[in-house]
Amino acid sequence: MKLLEDRIREDGKVLAGNVLKVDNFLNHQVDPVLMDEMGKEFARLFKDAGVTKVVTVESSGIAPALMAALHLDVPMIFARKHKSLTLTDNLYTATVYSYTKQVNNDISIDKRFLNSDDKILIIDDFLANGQAVQGLLEIAKVADVDVAGIGIVIEKSFQKGREMIEETGIRVESLARIAAFEDGEVKFVPEA
Ligand code: 5GP
């Protein structure tokens, strides 16, 4: 998505550890017009996939997931992060290793919000090694819901996440795919 790639070129900062900082339009300050355009693009890509709910992880997935849900005309659920969970009876939970914070987080979704006739679209802000997506896939499996696809805002294609998802056979669509960081510059995978 050219609009997003241009914005990453303009405002993205490459940090140590292959981390791209995009906190002036996605991860802290949020650009609503860009979010809306991304939501439209996710909706266009997945409009025929039978999506009944969009699912993400708090907090940075919420903005793009909400806009995708708006344009698909379905609800959005965000998995909540907890340091430790004691009362898990009414929750689906999974443990996710955070790429940027380097800690394990338990993520959870209340059982009331996922039903076996749901078909979910998973959305996240970044795809690195695929841990966050993996956690949501685990929850989907236990909740017995189908996964219509996975939508990613920024994929770092040189890390393991895409390969992990492709092995599951689930469709993955990324709005921007980064091939490499070279001398602090972002190199994109050419759009097909
Ligand atoms: P994964 O679980 O795929 O290894 O990493 C994805 C999660 O880690 C995303 O939800 C995002 O919060 C965070 N993340 C991974 N790579 C980056 C990055 O380069 N920049 C930022 N800002 N967050 C990242």
mmCIF file with all atom_site columns, C-alpha atoms and ligand atoms in Angstrom:
data_model
loop_
_atom_site.group_PDB
_atom_site.id
_atom_site.type_symbol
_atom_site.label_atom_id
_atom_site.label_alt_id
_atom_site.label_comp_id
_atom_site.label_asym_id
_atom_site.label_entity_id
_atom_site.label_seq_id
_atom_site.pdbx_PDB_ins_code
_atom_site.Cartn_x
_atom_site.Cartn_y
_atom_site.Cartn_z
_atom_site.occupancy
_atom_site.B_iso_or_equiv
_atom_site.pdbx_formal_charge
_atom_site.auth_seq_id
_atom_site.auth_comp_id
_atom_site.auth_asym_id
_atom_site.auth_atom_id
_atom_site.pdbx_PDB_model_num
ATOM   1   C CA  . MET A 1 1   ? 0.000   0.000   0.000  1.00 0.00 ? 1   MET A CA  1
ATOM   2   C CA  . LYS A 1 2   ? 1.815   3.046   -1.342 1.00 0.00 ? 2   LYS A CA  1
ATOM   3   C CA  . LEU A 1 3   ? 0.342   5.509   1.160  1.00 0.00 ? 3   LEU A CA  1
ATOM   4   C CA  . LEU A 1 4   ? 1.679   3.428   4.048  1.00 0.00 ? 4   LEU A CA  1
ATOM   5   C CA  . GLU A 1 5   ? 5.084   2.811   2.457  1.00 0.00 ? 5   GLU A CA  1
ATOM   6   C CA  . ASP A 1 6   ? 5.484   6.559   1.843  1.00 0.00 ? 6   ASP A CA  1
ATOM   7   C CA  . ARG A 1 7   ? 4.586   7.281   5.455  1.00 0.00 ? 7   ARG A CA  1
ATOM   8   C CA  . ILE A 1 8   ? 7.075   4.688   6.729  1.00 0.00 ? 8   ILE A CA  1
ATOM   9   C CA  . ARG A 1 9   ? 9.810   6.243   4.525  1.00 0.00 ? 9   ARG A CA  1
ATOM   10  C CA  . GLU A 1 10  ? 8.935   9.679   5.821  1.00 0.00 ? 10  GLU A CA  1
ATOM   11  C CA  . ASP A 1 11  ? 8.375   9.032   9.526  1.00 0.00 ? 11  ASP A CA  1
ATOM   12  C CA  . GLY A 1 12  ? 9.750   5.572   10.386 1.00 0.00 ? 12  GLY A CA  1
ATOM   13  C CA  . LYS A 1 13  ? 12.941  5.325   12.427 1.00 0.00 ? 13  LYS A CA  1
ATOM   14  C CA  . VAL A 1 14  ? 15.065  2.198   12.321 1.00 0.00 ? 14  VAL A CA  1
ATOM   15  C CA  . LEU A 1 15  ? 16.266  1.246   15.801 1.00 0.00 ? 15  LEU A CA  1
ATOM   16  C CA  . ALA A 1 16  ? 18.678  -1.402  17.055 1.00 0.00 ? 16  ALA A CA  1
ATOM   17  C CA  . GLY A 1 17  ? 17.422  -4.991  17.062 1.00 0.00 ? 17  GLY A CA  1
ATOM   18  C CA  . ASN A 1 18  ? 15.557  -4.668  13.731 1.00 0.00 ? 18  ASN A CA  1
ATOM   19  C CA  . VAL A 1 19  ? 12.849  -2.561  15.340 1.00 0.00 ? 19  VAL A CA  1
ATOM   20  C CA  . LEU A 1 20  ? 11.039  0.067   13.304 1.00 0.00 ? 20  LEU A CA  1
ATOM   21  C CA  . LYS A 1 21  ? 9.667   2.938   15.343 1.00 0.00 ? 21  LYS A CA  1
ATOM   22  C CA  . VAL A 1 22  ? 6.430   4.334   13.951 1.00 0.00 ? 22  VAL A CA  1
ATOM   23  C CA  . ASP A 1 23  ? 5.105   6.066   17.011 1.00 0.00 ? 23  ASP A CA  1
ATOM   24  C CA  . ASN A 1 24  ? 4.040   9.234   15.265 1.00 0.00 ? 24  ASN A CA  1
ATOM   25  C CA  . PHE A 1 25  ? 1.337   7.588   13.152 1.00 0.00 ? 25  PHE A CA  1
ATOM   26  C CA  . LEU A 1 26  ? 0.640   4.076   14.536 1.00 0.00 ? 26  LEU A CA  1
ATOM   27  C CA  . ASN A 1 27  ? 2.071   3.134   17.936 1.00 0.00 ? 27  ASN A CA  1
ATOM   28  C CA  . HIS A 1 28  ? 1.550   6.230   20.083 1.00 0.00 ? 28  HIS A CA  1
ATOM   29  C CA  . GLN A 1 29  ? 0.193   9.174   18.114 1.00 0.00 ? 29  GLN A CA  1
ATOM   30  C CA  . VAL A 1 30  ? -2.280  7.687   15.629 1.00 0.00 ? 30  VAL A CA  1
ATOM   31  C CA  . ASP A 1 31  ? -3.237  9.081   12.200 1.00 0.00 ? 31  ASP A CA  1
ATOM   32  C CA  . PRO A 1 32  ? -6.976  8.422   11.816 1.00 0.00 ? 32  PRO A CA  1
ATOM   33  C CA  . VAL A 1 33  ? -7.063  9.124   8.071  1.00 0.00 ? 33  VAL A CA  1
ATOM   34  C CA  . LEU A 1 34  ? -4.304  6.599   7.432  1.00 0.00 ? 34  LEU A CA  1
ATOM   35  C CA  . MET A 1 35  ? -6.027  4.092   9.763  1.00 0.00 ? 35  MET A CA  1
ATOM   36  C CA  . ASP A 1 36  ? -9.240  4.531   7.792  1.00 0.00 ? 36  ASP A CA  1
ATOM   37  C CA  . GLU A 1 37  ? -7.466  3.902   4.483  1.00 0.00 ? 37  GLU A CA  1
ATOM   38  C CA  . MET A 1 38  ? -5.830  0.785   5.944  1.00 0.00 ? 38  MET A CA  1
ATOM   39  C CA  . GLY A 1 39  ? -9.191  -0.423  7.222  1.00 0.00 ? 39  GLY A CA  1
ATOM   40  C CA  . LYS A 1 40  ? -10.669 0.002   3.736  1.00 0.00 ? 40  LYS A CA  1
ATOM   41  C CA  . GLU A 1 41  ? -7.793  -1.956  2.227  1.00 0.00 ? 41  GLU A CA  1
ATOM   42  C CA  . PHE A 1 42  ? -8.163  -4.842  4.711  1.00 0.00 ? 42  PHE A CA  1
ATOM   43  C CA  . ALA A 1 43  ? -11.916 -4.858  4.038  1.00 0.00 ? 43  ALA A CA  1
ATOM   44  C CA  . ARG A 1 44  ? -11.310 -4.946  0.273  1.00 0.00 ? 44  ARG A CA  1
ATOM   45  C CA  . LEU A 1 45  ? -8.860  -7.841  0.623  1.00 0.00 ? 45  LEU A CA  1
ATOM   46  C CA  . PHE A 1 46  ? -11.085 -9.932  2.929  1.00 0.00 ? 46  PHE A CA  1
ATOM   47  C CA  . LYS A 1 47  ? -14.598 -8.892  1.820  1.00 0.00 ? 47  LYS A CA  1
ATOM   48  C CA  . ASP A 1 48  ? -15.447 -12.340 0.420  1.00 0.00 ? 48  ASP A CA  1
ATOM   49  C CA  . ALA A 1 49  ? -13.872 -14.335 3.279  1.00 0.00 ? 49  ALA A CA  1
ATOM   50  C CA  . GLY A 1 50  ? -16.999 -14.559 5.449  1.00 0.00 ? 50  GLY A CA  1
ATOM   51  C CA  . VAL A 1 51  ? -15.479 -12.629 8.362  1.00 0.00 ? 51  VAL A CA  1
ATOM   52  C CA  . THR A 1 52  ? -17.807 -12.311 11.390 1.00 0.00 ? 52  THR A CA  1
ATOM   53  C CA  . LYS A 1 53  ? -15.330 -10.657 13.798 1.00 0.00 ? 53  LYS A CA  1
ATOM   54  C CA  . VAL A 1 54  ? -11.977 -8.916  13.677 1.00 0.00 ? 54  VAL A CA  1
ATOM   55  C CA  . VAL A 1 55  ? -9.563  -9.936  16.458 1.00 0.00 ? 55  VAL A CA  1
ATOM   56  C CA  . THR A 1 56  ? -6.363  -8.219  17.574 1.00 0.00 ? 56  THR A CA  1
ATOM   57  C CA  . VAL A 1 57  ? -4.136  -7.750  20.639 1.00 0.00 ? 57  VAL A CA  1
ATOM   58  C CA  . GLU A 1 58  ? -4.068  -4.532  22.673 1.00 0.00 ? 58  GLU A CA  1
ATOM   59  C CA  . SER A 1 59  ? -2.888  -1.912  22.257 1.00 0.00 ? 59  SER A CA  1
ATOM   60  C CA  . SER A 1 60  ? -1.287  -1.146  18.912 1.00 0.00 ? 60  SER A CA  1
ATOM   61  C CA  . GLY A 1 61  ? -3.488  -3.521  16.915 1.00 0.00 ? 61  GLY A CA  1
ATOM   62  C CA  . ILE A 1 62  ? -6.652  -1.766  18.011 1.00 0.00 ? 62  ILE A CA  1
ATOM   63  C CA  . ALA A 1 63  ? -6.646  1.204   15.631 1.00 0.00 ? 63  ALA A CA  1
ATOM   64  C CA  . PRO A 1 64  ? -6.193  -0.728  12.374 1.00 0.00 ? 64  PRO A CA  1
ATOM   65  C CA  . ALA A 1 65  ? -8.415  -3.607  13.599 1.00 0.00 ? 65  ALA A CA  1
ATOM   66  C CA  . LEU A 1 66  ? -11.226 -1.222  14.469 1.00 0.00 ? 66  LEU A CA  1
ATOM   67  C CA  . MET A 1 67  ? -11.104 0.408   11.043 1.00 0.00 ? 67  MET A CA  1
ATOM   68  C CA  . ALA A 1 68  ? -11.058 -2.988  9.312  1.00 0.00 ? 68  ALA A CA  1
ATOM   69  C CA  . ALA A 1 69  ? -14.077 -4.023  11.400 1.00 0.00 ? 69  ALA A CA  1
ATOM   70  C CA  . LEU A 1 70  ? -15.879 -0.796  10.559 1.00 0.00 ? 70  LEU A CA  1
ATOM   71  C CA  . HIS A 1 71  ? -15.454 -1.369  6.831  1.00 0.00 ? 71  HIS A CA  1
ATOM   72  C CA  . LEU A 1 72  ? -16.328 -5.082  7.074  1.00 0.00 ? 72  LEU A CA  1
ATOM   73  C CA  . ASP A 1 73  ? -19.338 -4.157  9.225  1.00 0.00 ? 73  ASP A CA  1
ATOM   74  C CA  . VAL A 1 74  ? -18.492 -6.626  12.019 1.00 0.00 ? 74  VAL A CA  1
ATOM   75  C CA  . PRO A 1 75  ? -17.438 -6.254  15.691 1.00 0.00 ? 75  PRO A CA  1
ATOM   76  C CA  . MET A 1 76  ? -13.802 -5.987  16.773 1.00 0.00 ? 76  MET A CA  1
ATOM   77  C CA  . ILE A 1 77  ? -12.364 -7.815  19.799 1.00 0.00 ? 77  ILE A CA  1
ATOM   78  C CA  . PHE A 1 78  ? -8.985  -7.039  21.306 1.00 0.00 ? 78  PHE A CA  1
ATOM   79  C CA  . ALA A 1 79  ? -7.236  -9.640  23.425 1.00 0.00 ? 79  ALA A CA  1
ATOM   80  C CA  . ARG A 1 80  ? -6.197  -8.102  26.726 1.00 0.00 ? 80  ARG A CA  1
ATOM   81  C CA  . LYS A 1 81  ? -2.733  -8.439  28.195 1.00 0.00 ? 81  LYS A CA  1
ATOM   82  C CA  . HIS A 1 82  ? -2.314  -9.454  31.828 1.00 0.00 ? 82  HIS A CA  1
ATOM   83  C CA  . LYS A 1 83  ? 0.848   -9.972  33.828 1.00 0.00 ? 83  LYS A CA  1
ATOM   84  C CA  . SER A 1 84  ? -0.565  -13.069 35.438 1.00 0.00 ? 84  SER A CA  1
ATOM   85  C CA  . LEU A 1 85  ? -3.963  -14.608 35.371 1.00 0.00 ? 85  LEU A CA  1
ATOM   86  C CA  . THR A 1 86  ? -5.525  -16.329 38.345 1.00 0.00 ? 86  THR A CA  1
ATOM   87  C CA  . LEU A 1 87  ? -9.176  -16.539 37.385 1.00 0.00 ? 87  LEU A CA  1
ATOM   88  C CA  . THR A 1 88  ? -9.170  -18.011 33.896 1.00 0.00 ? 88  THR A CA  1
ATOM   89  C CA  . ASP A 1 89  ? -12.492 -19.877 33.907 1.00 0.00 ? 89  ASP A CA  1
ATOM   90  C CA  . ASN A 1 90  ? -14.270 -17.526 31.568 1.00 0.00 ? 90  ASN A CA  1
ATOM   91  C CA  . LEU A 1 91  ? -11.273 -16.656 29.455 1.00 0.00 ? 91  LEU A CA  1
ATOM   92  C CA  . TYR A 1 92  ? -9.418  -18.112 26.523 1.00 0.00 ? 92  TYR A CA  1
ATOM   93  C CA  . THR A 1 93  ? -5.733  -17.423 27.177 1.00 0.00 ? 93  THR A CA  1
ATOM   94  C CA  . ALA A 1 94  ? -2.370  -17.847 25.474 1.00 0.00 ? 94  ALA A CA  1
ATOM   95  C CA  . THR A 1 95  ? 1.162   -16.838 26.365 1.00 0.00 ? 95  THR A CA  1
ATOM   96  C CA  . VAL A 1 96  ? 2.917   -14.522 23.934 1.00 0.00 ? 96  VAL A CA  1
ATOM   97  C CA  . TYR A 1 97  ? 6.553   -13.507 23.941 1.00 0.00 ? 97  TYR A CA  1
ATOM   98  C CA  . SER A 1 98  ? 6.807   -9.804  23.144 1.00 0.00 ? 98  SER A CA  1
ATOM   99  C CA  . TYR A 1 99  ? 9.330   -9.010  20.423 1.00 0.00 ? 99  TYR A CA  1
ATOM   100 C CA  . THR A 1 100 ? 9.898   -5.418  21.512 1.00 0.00 ? 100 THR A CA  1
ATOM   101 C CA  . LYS A 1 101 ? 9.570   -5.765  25.304 1.00 0.00 ? 101 LYS A CA  1
ATOM   102 C CA  . GLN A 1 102 ? 11.217  -9.203  25.550 1.00 0.00 ? 102 GLN A CA  1
ATOM   103 C CA  . VAL A 1 103 ? 8.816   -10.485 28.195 1.00 0.00 ? 103 VAL A CA  1
ATOM   104 C CA  . ASN A 1 104 ? 6.044   -13.060 28.210 1.00 0.00 ? 104 ASN A CA  1
ATOM   105 C CA  . ASN A 1 105 ? 2.509   -11.697 28.334 1.00 0.00 ? 105 ASN A CA  1
ATOM   106 C CA  . ASP A 1 106 ? -0.641  -13.694 28.856 1.00 0.00 ? 106 ASP A CA  1
ATOM   107 C CA  . ILE A 1 107 ? -3.311  -12.532 26.442 1.00 0.00 ? 107 ILE A CA  1
ATOM   108 C CA  . SER A 1 108 ? -6.945  -13.333 26.989 1.00 0.00 ? 108 SER A CA  1
ATOM   109 C CA  . ILE A 1 109 ? -10.373 -13.043 25.408 1.00 0.00 ? 109 ILE A CA  1
ATOM   110 C CA  . ASP A 1 110 ? -13.602 -13.501 27.313 1.00 0.00 ? 110 ASP A CA  1
ATOM   111 C CA  . LYS A 1 111 ? -15.372 -16.667 26.169 1.00 0.00 ? 111 LYS A CA  1
ATOM   112 C CA  . ARG A 1 112 ? -18.600 -14.734 25.630 1.00 0.00 ? 112 ARG A CA  1
ATOM   113 C CA  . PHE A 1 113 ? -17.152 -12.960 22.617 1.00 0.00 ? 113 PHE A CA  1
ATOM   114 C CA  . LEU A 1 114 ? -16.086 -15.967 20.517 1.00 0.00 ? 114 LEU A CA  1
ATOM   115 C CA  . ASN A 1 115 ? -18.577 -18.579 19.314 1.00 0.00 ? 115 ASN A CA  1
ATOM   116 C CA  . SER A 1 116 ? -18.000 -21.718 17.307 1.00 0.00 ? 116 SER A CA  1
ATOM   117 C CA  . ASP A 1 117 ? -19.868 -20.233 14.328 1.00 0.00 ? 117 ASP A CA  1
ATOM   118 C CA  . ASP A 1 118 ? -17.480 -17.263 14.168 1.00 0.00 ? 118 ASP A CA  1
ATOM   119 C CA  . LYS A 1 119 ? -14.945 -16.770 11.390 1.00 0.00 ? 119 LYS A CA  1
ATOM   120 C CA  . ILE A 1 120 ? -12.291 -14.320 12.500 1.00 0.00 ? 120 ILE A CA  1
ATOM   121 C CA  . LEU A 1 121 ? -9.889  -12.001 10.746 1.00 0.00 ? 121 LEU A CA  1
ATOM   122 C CA  . ILE A 1 122 ? -6.748  -11.523 12.837 1.00 0.00 ? 122 ILE A CA  1
ATOM   123 C CA  . ILE A 1 123 ? -5.145  -8.075  12.516 1.00 0.00 ? 123 ILE A CA  1
ATOM   124 C CA  . ASP A 1 124 ? -1.893  -6.865  14.030 1.00 0.00 ? 124 ASP A CA  1
ATOM   125 C CA  . ASP A 1 125 ? 0.348   -3.840  13.643 1.00 0.00 ? 125 ASP A CA  1
ATOM   126 C CA  . PHE A 1 126 ? 3.604   -5.751  13.029 1.00 0.00 ? 126 PHE A CA  1
ATOM   127 C CA  . LEU A 1 127 ? 4.618   -9.249  12.020 1.00 0.00 ? 127 LEU A CA  1
ATOM   128 C CA  . ALA A 1 128 ? 8.111   -10.178 13.227 1.00 0.00 ? 128 ALA A CA  1
ATOM   129 C CA  . ASN A 1 129 ? 8.544   -13.749 14.473 1.00 0.00 ? 129 ASN A CA  1
ATOM   130 C CA  . GLY A 1 130 ? 4.828   -14.423 14.593 1.00 0.00 ? 130 GLY A CA  1
ATOM   131 C CA  . GLN A 1 131 ? 4.401   -14.878 18.346 1.00 0.00 ? 131 GLN A CA  1
ATOM   132 C CA  . ALA A 1 132 ? 1.412   -12.550 18.686 1.00 0.00 ? 132 ALA A CA  1
ATOM   133 C CA  . VAL A 1 133 ? -0.385  -14.169 15.741 1.00 0.00 ? 133 VAL A CA  1
ATOM   134 C CA  . GLN A 1 134 ? 0.493   -17.604 17.099 1.00 0.00 ? 134 GLN A CA  1
ATOM   135 C CA  . GLY A 1 135 ? -1.140  -16.700 20.432 1.00 0.00 ? 135 GLY A CA  1
ATOM   136 C CA  . LEU A 1 136 ? -4.339  -15.622 18.680 1.00 0.00 ? 136 LEU A CA  1
ATOM   137 C CA  . LEU A 1 137 ? -4.311  -18.788 16.545 1.00 0.00 ? 137 LEU A CA  1
ATOM   138 C CA  . GLU A 1 138 ? -4.050  -20.846 19.736 1.00 0.00 ? 138 GLU A CA  1
ATOM   139 C CA  . ILE A 1 139 ? -7.061  -19.050 21.172 1.00 0.00 ? 139 ILE A CA  1
ATOM   140 C CA  . ALA A 1 140 ? -8.984  -19.562 17.902 1.00 0.00 ? 140 ALA A CA  1
ATOM   141 C CA  . LYS A 1 141 ? -8.235  -23.277 18.052 1.00 0.00 ? 141 LYS A CA  1
ATOM   142 C CA  . VAL A 1 142 ? -9.405  -23.711 21.632 1.00 0.00 ? 142 VAL A CA  1
ATOM   143 C CA  . ALA A 1 143 ? -12.490 -21.562 20.959 1.00 0.00 ? 143 ALA A CA  1
ATOM   144 C CA  . ASP A 1 144 ? -13.193 -23.703 17.876 1.00 0.00 ? 144 ASP A CA  1
ATOM   145 C CA  . VAL A 1 145 ? -13.543 -20.696 15.567 1.00 0.00 ? 145 VAL A CA  1
ATOM   146 C CA  . ASP A 1 146 ? -12.420 -20.589 11.933 1.00 0.00 ? 146 ASP A CA  1
ATOM   147 C CA  . VAL A 1 147 ? -9.710  -18.164 10.859 1.00 0.00 ? 147 VAL A CA  1
ATOM   148 C CA  . ALA A 1 148 ? -10.585 -16.365 7.627  1.00 0.00 ? 148 ALA A CA  1
ATOM   149 C CA  . GLY A 1 149 ? -7.178  -14.761 7.346  1.00 0.00 ? 149 GLY A CA  1
ATOM   150 C CA  . ILE A 1 150 ? -4.498  -12.609 8.879  1.00 0.00 ? 150 ILE A CA  1
ATOM   151 C CA  . GLY A 1 151 ? -4.002  -8.945  8.067  1.00 0.00 ? 151 GLY A CA  1
ATOM   152 C CA  . ILE A 1 152 ? -0.769  -7.213  9.025  1.00 0.00 ? 152 ILE A CA  1
ATOM   153 C CA  . VAL A 1 153 ? 0.027   -3.526  8.795  1.00 0.00 ? 153 VAL A CA  1
ATOM   154 C CA  . ILE A 1 154 ? 3.838   -3.845  8.619  1.00 0.00 ? 154 ILE A CA  1
ATOM   155 C CA  . GLU A 1 155 ? 5.525   -7.167  7.924  1.00 0.00 ? 155 GLU A CA  1
ATOM   156 C CA  . LYS A 1 156 ? 9.250   -7.593  8.395  1.00 0.00 ? 156 LYS A CA  1
ATOM   157 C CA  . SER A 1 157 ? 9.624   -10.258 5.719  1.00 0.00 ? 157 SER A CA  1
ATOM   158 C CA  . PHE A 1 158 ? 13.183  -11.107 6.745  1.00 0.00 ? 158 PHE A CA  1
ATOM   159 C CA  . GLN A 1 159 ? 11.943  -12.482 10.080 1.00 0.00 ? 159 GLN A CA  1
ATOM   160 C CA  . LYS A 1 160 ? 10.194  -15.788 10.669 1.00 0.00 ? 160 LYS A CA  1
ATOM   161 C CA  . GLY A 1 161 ? 6.538   -14.796 11.081 1.00 0.00 ? 161 GLY A CA  1
ATOM   162 C CA  . ARG A 1 162 ? 5.317   -15.072 7.488  1.00 0.00 ? 162 ARG A CA  1
ATOM   163 C CA  . GLU A 1 163 ? 6.899   -18.489 7.018  1.00 0.00 ? 163 GLU A CA  1
ATOM   164 C CA  . MET A 1 164 ? 5.247   -19.681 10.234 1.00 0.00 ? 164 MET A CA  1
ATOM   165 C CA  . ILE A 1 165 ? 1.833   -18.505 9.043  1.00 0.00 ? 165 ILE A CA  1
ATOM   166 C CA  . GLU A 1 166 ? 2.294   -19.884 5.525  1.00 0.00 ? 166 GLU A CA  1
ATOM   167 C CA  . GLU A 1 167 ? 2.982   -23.307 7.047  1.00 0.00 ? 167 GLU A CA  1
ATOM   168 C CA  . THR A 1 168 ? -0.515  -23.215 8.585  1.00 0.00 ? 168 THR A CA  1
ATOM   169 C CA  . GLY A 1 169 ? -2.077  -22.593 5.144  1.00 0.00 ? 169 GLY A CA  1
ATOM   170 C CA  . ILE A 1 170 ? -3.901  -19.493 6.443  1.00 0.00 ? 170 ILE A CA  1
ATOM   171 C CA  . ARG A 1 171 ? -4.048  -16.536 4.074  1.00 0.00 ? 171 ARG A CA  1
ATOM   172 C CA  . VAL A 1 172 ? -1.878  -13.601 5.162  1.00 0.00 ? 172 VAL A CA  1
ATOM   173 C CA  . GLU A 1 173 ? -2.014  -10.099 3.667  1.00 0.00 ? 173 GLU A CA  1
ATOM   174 C CA  . SER A 1 174 ? 0.408   -7.362  4.694  1.00 0.00 ? 174 SER A CA  1
ATOM   175 C CA  . LEU A 1 175 ? -0.077  -3.719  3.730  1.00 0.00 ? 175 LEU A CA  1
ATOM   176 C CA  . ALA A 1 176 ? 3.678   -3.047  3.743  1.00 0.00 ? 176 ALA A CA  1
ATOM   177 C CA  . ARG A 1 177 ? 6.407   -5.676  3.501  1.00 0.00 ? 177 ARG A CA  1
ATOM   178 C CA  . ILE A 1 178 ? 9.916   -4.765  4.584  1.00 0.00 ? 178 ILE A CA  1
ATOM   179 C CA  . ALA A 1 179 ? 12.659  -6.758  2.874  1.00 0.00 ? 179 ALA A CA  1
ATOM   180 C CA  . ALA A 1 180 ? 15.539  -5.290  4.901  1.00 0.00 ? 180 ALA A CA  1
ATOM   181 C CA  . PHE A 1 181 ? 16.875  -2.380  6.881  1.00 0.00 ? 181 PHE A CA  1
ATOM   182 C CA  . GLU A 1 182 ? 20.009  -1.063  5.186  1.00 0.00 ? 182 GLU A CA  1
ATOM   183 C CA  . ASP A 1 183 ? 22.052  1.689   6.824  1.00 0.00 ? 183 ASP A CA  1
ATOM   184 C CA  . GLY A 1 184 ? 18.985  2.951   8.670  1.00 0.00 ? 184 GLY A CA  1
ATOM   185 C CA  . GLU A 1 185 ? 16.862  2.896   5.492  1.00 0.00 ? 185 GLU A CA  1
ATOM   186 C CA  . VAL A 1 186 ? 13.802  0.777   4.879  1.00 0.00 ? 186 VAL A CA  1
ATOM   187 C CA  . LYS A 1 187 ? 13.813  -1.426  1.763  1.00 0.00 ? 187 LYS A CA  1
ATOM   188 C CA  . PHE A 1 188 ? 10.399  -2.778  0.752  1.00 0.00 ? 188 PHE A CA  1
ATOM   189 C CA  . VAL A 1 189 ? 9.476   -6.020  -0.980 1.00 0.00 ? 189 VAL A CA  1
ATOM   190 C CA  . PRO A 1 190 ? 8.143   -4.852  -4.396 1.00 0.00 ? 190 PRO A CA  1
ATOM   191 C CA  . GLU A 1 191 ? 4.333   -5.065  -4.581 1.00 0.00 ? 191 GLU A CA  1
ATOM   192 C CA  . ALA A 1 192 ? 3.133   -8.005  -6.677 1.00 0.00 ? 192 ALA A CA  1
HETATM 193 P P1  . 5GP B 2 .   ? 5.892   -11.074 16.681 1.00 0.00 ? 1   5GP B P1  1
HETATM 194 O O1  . 5GP B 2 .   ? 4.929   -11.529 17.707 1.00 0.00 ? 1   5GP B O1  1
HETATM 195 O O2  . 5GP B 2 .   ? 5.412   -11.294 15.254 1.00 0.00 ? 1   5GP B O2  1
HETATM 196 O O3  . 5GP B 2 .   ? 7.288   -11.567 16.895 1.00 0.00 ? 1   5GP B O3  1
HETATM 197 O O4  . 5GP B 2 .   ? 5.992   -9.504  16.860 1.00 0.00 ? 1   5GP B O4  1
HETATM 198 C C1  . 5GP B 2 .   ? 4.851   -8.735  16.635 1.00 0.00 ? 1   5GP B C1  1
HETATM 199 C C2  . 5GP B 2 .   ? 4.561   -7.818  17.783 1.00 0.00 ? 1   5GP B C2  1
HETATM 200 O O5  . 5GP B 2 .   ? 5.756   -7.233  18.285 1.00 0.00 ? 1   5GP B O5  1
HETATM 201 C C3  . 5GP B 2 .   ? 3.686   -6.685  17.293 1.00 0.00 ? 1   5GP B C3  1
HETATM 202 O O6  . 5GP B 2 .   ? 2.428   -6.806  17.902 1.00 0.00 ? 1   5GP B O6  1
HETATM 203 C C4  . 5GP B 2 .   ? 4.385   -5.422  17.736 1.00 0.00 ? 1   5GP B C4  1
HETATM 204 O O7  . 5GP B 2 .   ? 3.768   -4.912  18.891 1.00 0.00 ? 1   5GP B O7  1
HETATM 205 C C5  . 5GP B 2 .   ? 5.780   -5.838  18.125 1.00 0.00 ? 1   5GP B C5  1
HETATM 206 N N1  . 5GP B 2 .   ? 6.791   -5.539  17.085 1.00 0.00 ? 1   5GP B N1  1
HETATM 207 C C6  . 5GP B 2 .   ? 7.519   -6.454  16.411 1.00 0.00 ? 1   5GP B C6  1
HETATM 208 N N2  . 5GP B 2 .   ? 8.397   -5.850  15.611 1.00 0.00 ? 1   5GP B N2  1
HETATM 209 C C7  . 5GP B 2 .   ? 8.221   -4.521  15.778 1.00 0.00 ? 1   5GP B C7  1
HETATM 210 C C8  . 5GP B 2 .   ? 8.851   -3.357  15.203 1.00 0.00 ? 1   5GP B C8  1
HETATM 211 O O8  . 5GP B 2 .   ? 9.773   -3.424  14.369 1.00 0.00 ? 1   5GP B O8  1
HETATM 212 N N3  . 5GP B 2 .   ? 8.396   -2.150  15.617 1.00 0.00 ? 1   5GP B N3  1
HETATM 213 C C9  . 5GP B 2 .   ? 7.386   -2.014  16.533 1.00 0.00 ? 1   5GP B C9  1
HETATM 214 N N4  . 5GP B 2 .   ? 7.013   -0.781  16.855 1.00 0.00 ? 1   5GP B N4  1
HETATM 215 N N5  . 5GP B 2 .   ? 6.770   -3.092  17.102 1.00 0.00 ? 1   5GP B N5  1
HETATM 216 C C10 . 5GP B 2 .   ? 7.185   -4.330  16.718 1.00 0.00 ? 1   5GP B C10 1
#
